[in-house]
Short mmCIF file of C-alpha atoms in Angstrom, two decimals:
data_model
loop_
_atom_site.label_atom_id
_atom_site.label_comp_id
_atom_site.label_asym_id
_atom_site.label_seq_id
_atom_site.Cartn_x
_atom_site.Cartn_y
_atom_site.Cartn_z
CA GLY A 1 -0.01 -0.01 0.00
CA VAL A 2 0.87 3.66 -0.07
CA GLU A 3 1.91 3.71 3.60
CA GLU A 4 4.33 0.80 3.19
CA ARG A 5 5.70 2.37 0.01
CA ASN A 6 6.38 5.64 1.80
CA LEU A 7 7.98 3.89 4.80
CA LEU A 8 10.34 2.04 2.45
CA SER A 9 11.25 5.28 0.70
CA VAL A 10 11.82 7.29 3.88
CA ALA A 11 13.92 4.57 5.53
CA TYR A 12 16.38 4.40 2.68
CA LYS A 13 16.29 8.14 1.95
CA ASN A 14 17.33 8.96 5.53
CA ALA A 15 20.12 6.37 5.57
CA VAL A 16 21.47 7.33 2.15
CA GLY A 17 20.88 11.09 2.50
CA SER A 18 23.13 11.43 5.56
CA ARG A 19 25.91 9.52 3.81
CA ARG A 20 25.59 11.52 0.59
CA ALA A 21 25.97 14.71 2.63
CA ALA A 22 28.98 13.26 4.46
CA TRP A 23 30.56 12.14 1.15
CA ARG A 24 30.30 15.67 -0.31
CA ILE A 25 31.86 17.24 2.80
CA ILE A 26 34.68 14.68 2.98
CA SER A 27 35.41 15.03 -0.74
CA ALA A 28 35.66 18.80 -0.40
CA ILE A 29 38.03 18.46 2.57
CA GLU A 30 40.15 15.91 0.71
CA GLN A 31 40.52 18.17 -2.34
CA ARG A 32 41.30 21.21 -0.18
CA GLU A 33 43.98 19.39 1.83
CA ARG A 34 45.54 17.94 -1.30
CA SER A 35 45.63 21.31 -3.07
CA ASN A 36 47.26 22.85 0.03
CA GLY A 37 49.94 20.18 0.09
CA ARG A 38 48.76 18.56 3.33
CA LEU A 39 48.99 15.05 1.94
CA LEU A 40 48.66 13.19 5.25
CA ASN A 41 45.35 14.92 5.99
CA ALA A 42 44.25 14.27 2.39
CA SER A 43 45.09 10.59 2.82
CA VAL A 44 42.99 10.32 5.98
CA ALA A 45 40.07 12.01 4.23
CA TYR A 46 40.52 9.70 1.24
CA ASP A 47 40.31 6.58 3.42
CA TYR A 48 37.22 7.93 5.18
CA ARG A 49 35.59 8.79 1.84
CA LEU A 50 36.12 5.22 0.62
CA ASN A 51 34.43 3.88 3.74
CA VAL A 52 31.41 6.14 3.18
CA GLU A 53 31.33 5.15 -0.49
CA GLY A 54 31.25 1.49 0.50
CA GLU A 55 28.30 2.09 2.80
CA LEU A 56 26.52 4.05 0.06
CA ARG A 57 27.09 1.30 -2.50
CA ASP A 58 25.75 -1.35 -0.11
CA LEU A 59 22.62 0.67 0.67
CA CYS A 60 21.93 1.61 -2.94
CA GLY A 61 22.53 -1.96 -4.08
CA SER A 62 20.16 -3.27 -1.45
CA ILE A 63 17.20 -1.10 -2.40
CA LEU A 64 17.88 -1.48 -6.13
CA ARG A 65 17.72 -5.26 -5.84
CA VAL A 66 14.28 -4.93 -4.24
CA LEU A 67 13.08 -2.42 -6.82
CA GLU A 68 14.44 -4.09 -9.94
CA ASP A 69 13.64 -7.69 -8.96
CA GLY A 70 10.05 -7.07 -8.01
CA LEU A 71 8.41 -3.74 -7.41
CA THR A 72 8.90 -1.98 -10.75
CA GLY A 73 7.24 -4.75 -12.74
CA VAL A 74 4.27 -5.55 -10.50
CA ALA A 75 3.33 -2.18 -9.03
CA PRO A 76 -0.49 -2.18 -8.80
CA CYS A 77 -1.27 1.31 -10.12
CA VAL A 78 0.20 4.04 -12.29
CA GLN A 79 1.26 6.18 -9.31
CA SER A 80 3.02 3.31 -7.56
CA LYS A 81 4.72 2.18 -10.77
CA PHE A 82 5.96 5.71 -11.36
CA PHE A 83 7.08 6.03 -7.74
CA PHE A 84 9.24 2.92 -7.93
CA GLN A 85 10.65 3.70 -11.38
CA LYS A 86 11.67 7.17 -10.17
CA MET A 87 13.11 5.69 -6.97
CA ALA A 88 15.24 3.21 -8.94
CA GLY A 89 16.47 6.11 -11.13
CA ASP A 90 17.33 8.09 -8.00
CA TYR A 91 19.49 5.35 -6.49
CA HIS A 92 21.36 4.70 -9.74
CA ARG A 93 21.91 8.48 -9.89
CA TYR A 94 23.36 8.43 -6.36
CA LEU A 95 25.76 5.69 -7.47
CA SER A 96 26.78 7.72 -10.51
CA GLU A 97 27.64 10.68 -8.27
CA ILE A 98 30.26 8.72 -6.34
CA SER A 99 31.67 6.73 -9.25
CA GLU A 100 34.21 7.46 -11.95
CA GLY A 101 34.93 6.39 -15.53
CA GLY A 102 32.98 3.47 -16.98
CA GLU A 103 31.26 2.74 -13.70
CA LYS A 104 29.94 6.28 -13.56
CA GLU A 105 28.72 6.09 -17.15
CA MET A 106 26.97 2.76 -16.51
CA ALA A 107 25.18 4.05 -13.39
CA ALA A 108 24.16 7.23 -15.20
CA SER A 109 22.83 5.19 -18.11
CA ARG A 110 20.77 3.00 -15.78
CA ALA A 111 19.44 6.10 -14.01
CA LYS A 112 18.41 7.64 -17.32
CA SER A 113 16.68 4.43 -18.39
CA PHE A 114 14.53 4.35 -15.25
CA TYR A 115 13.84 8.06 -15.43
CA ASP A 116 12.72 7.67 -19.05
CA ASP A 117 10.41 4.79 -18.01
CA ALA A 118 9.03 6.99 -15.23
CA ARG A 119 8.45 9.85 -17.69
CA ALA A 120 6.47 7.52 -19.98
CA THR A 121 4.42 6.20 -17.07
CA ALA A 122 3.64 9.71 -15.84
CA SER A 123 2.70 10.97 -19.29
CA ALA A 124 0.24 8.08 -19.66
CA GLY A 125 -1.51 8.39 -16.32
CA LEU A 126 -0.47 11.21 -13.96
CA PRO A 127 -1.63 14.86 -14.19
CA ALA A 128 1.08 17.46 -14.83
CA THR A 129 0.40 18.93 -11.37
CA ASP A 130 0.98 15.64 -9.51
CA PRO A 131 3.68 16.25 -6.84
CA LEU A 132 5.43 12.99 -7.71
CA ARG A 133 5.60 13.88 -11.38
CA LEU A 134 6.87 17.37 -10.56
CA SER A 135 9.47 15.99 -8.14
CA TRP A 136 10.71 13.70 -10.92
CA ALA A 137 11.13 16.73 -13.19
CA LEU A 138 12.97 18.68 -10.51
CA SER A 139 15.40 15.89 -9.58
CA THR A 140 16.19 14.91 -13.18
CA ALA A 141 16.65 18.53 -14.20
CA VAL A 142 19.07 19.20 -11.32
CA TRP A 143 20.95 15.99 -12.12
CA ASN A 144 21.30 16.93 -15.79
CA PHE A 145 22.51 20.42 -14.95
CA GLU A 146 24.81 19.82 -11.98
CA VAL A 147 26.17 16.28 -12.55
CA LEU A 148 25.91 15.51 -16.26
CA HIS A 149 26.34 19.17 -17.32
CA ASN A 150 23.57 18.72 -19.92
CA HIS A 151 22.41 22.29 -19.40
CA GLU A 152 20.02 22.54 -22.33
CA GLU A 153 18.35 19.23 -21.40
CA ALA A 154 17.98 20.38 -17.78
CA ILE A 155 16.33 23.64 -18.82
CA ALA A 156 14.04 21.82 -21.28
CA ILE A 157 12.86 19.31 -18.63
CA ALA A 158 12.21 22.03 -16.02
CA ARG A 159 10.48 24.37 -18.45
CA GLN A 160 8.19 21.70 -19.88
CA ALA A 161 7.17 20.49 -16.42
CA PHE A 162 6.50 24.01 -15.18
CA ASP A 163 4.56 25.09 -18.28
CA GLU A 164 2.40 21.95 -18.28
CA ALA A 165 1.66 22.29 -14.57
CA ILE A 166 0.73 25.96 -14.94
CA ALA A 167 -1.73 25.04 -17.70
CA GLU A 168 -3.46 22.57 -15.36
CA LEU A 169 -3.17 24.51 -12.09
CA ASP A 170 -6.89 25.28 -11.93
CA SER A 171 -7.69 21.58 -11.75
CA VAL A 172 -5.12 20.63 -9.08
CA SER A 173 -6.60 18.85 -6.07
CA GLU A 174 -6.77 20.72 -2.79
CA GLU A 175 -4.77 18.05 -0.96
CA SER A 176 -1.79 18.28 -3.33
CA TYR A 177 -1.95 22.04 -4.07
CA LYS A 178 0.65 23.04 -1.47
CA ASP A 179 3.19 20.37 -2.47
CA SER A 180 2.65 20.98 -6.20
CA THR A 181 3.08 24.74 -6.02
CA LEU A 182 6.17 24.42 -3.79
CA ILE A 183 7.92 22.20 -6.36
CA MET A 184 6.78 24.47 -9.19
CA GLN A 185 8.39 27.39 -7.38
CA LEU A 186 11.66 25.42 -7.13
CA LEU A 187 11.45 24.60 -10.84
CA ARG A 188 10.95 28.26 -11.68
CA ASP A 189 13.82 29.36 -9.40
CA ASN A 190 16.14 26.87 -11.08
CA LEU A 191 15.01 27.96 -14.55
CA THR A 192 15.77 31.56 -13.70
CA LEU A 193 19.22 30.69 -12.30
CA TRP A 194 20.20 28.25 -15.04
CA THR A 195 19.05 30.47 -17.90
CA SER A 196 21.04 33.35 -16.43
CA GLU A 197 24.15 31.19 -16.01
CA CYS A 198 23.94 29.91 -19.59
CA GLU A 199 23.52 33.43 -20.95
CA GLU A 200 26.53 34.59 -18.95
CA GLN A 201 28.61 31.72 -20.31
CA LYS A 202 27.59 32.51 -23.88
CA ALA A 203 28.44 36.19 -23.34
CA SER A 204 31.89 35.34 -21.97
CA HIS A 205 32.55 32.76 -24.71
CA PRO A 206 31.00 34.18 -27.87
CA ALA A 207 30.74 31.83 -30.82
CA GLU A 208 33.36 32.36 -33.48
CA ASP A 209 32.21 33.28 -36.97
#
């Protein structure tokens, strides 16, 4: 049911979220110490980062086995199917963030595959104002912009989701109105920021004739 689905999501999100935050902090410290020539400190940070990466890989692998072996194929309704497809995409994305080379590319490819499946599921059965559908657009747009550096794709995903939701805003249910409009605001904020950044980059690197 929905309650069990949400409990599963929250349990893993809390466990993985704290480690993702720790990984980013440790990575920043490692790079800073290395650039400042403090190699012993960098080495300690490196070892700690590997430990956190190991924990992240175990957690992500655990939930992905559950999702890929069962839940994504037999989810009872459109919303649940979308929820699990997006969730599988999220955890492959988390793996791509801490990986390098071919492993990073493989995890990113798996994330994109699940996100594409989720997009198709949402388009077939979820309104544009559905908070789950909007959260998918937000997370995939951010991932494309910040991790994959696919800036145009990120802006396209965010703009389409925002425009489609605006067009249906009058029909949004009262129970989801607050969540939907909050995510729409985040989409709009990102669109404003990203568009500005891209324009600044183009101005500083004008195309040659």
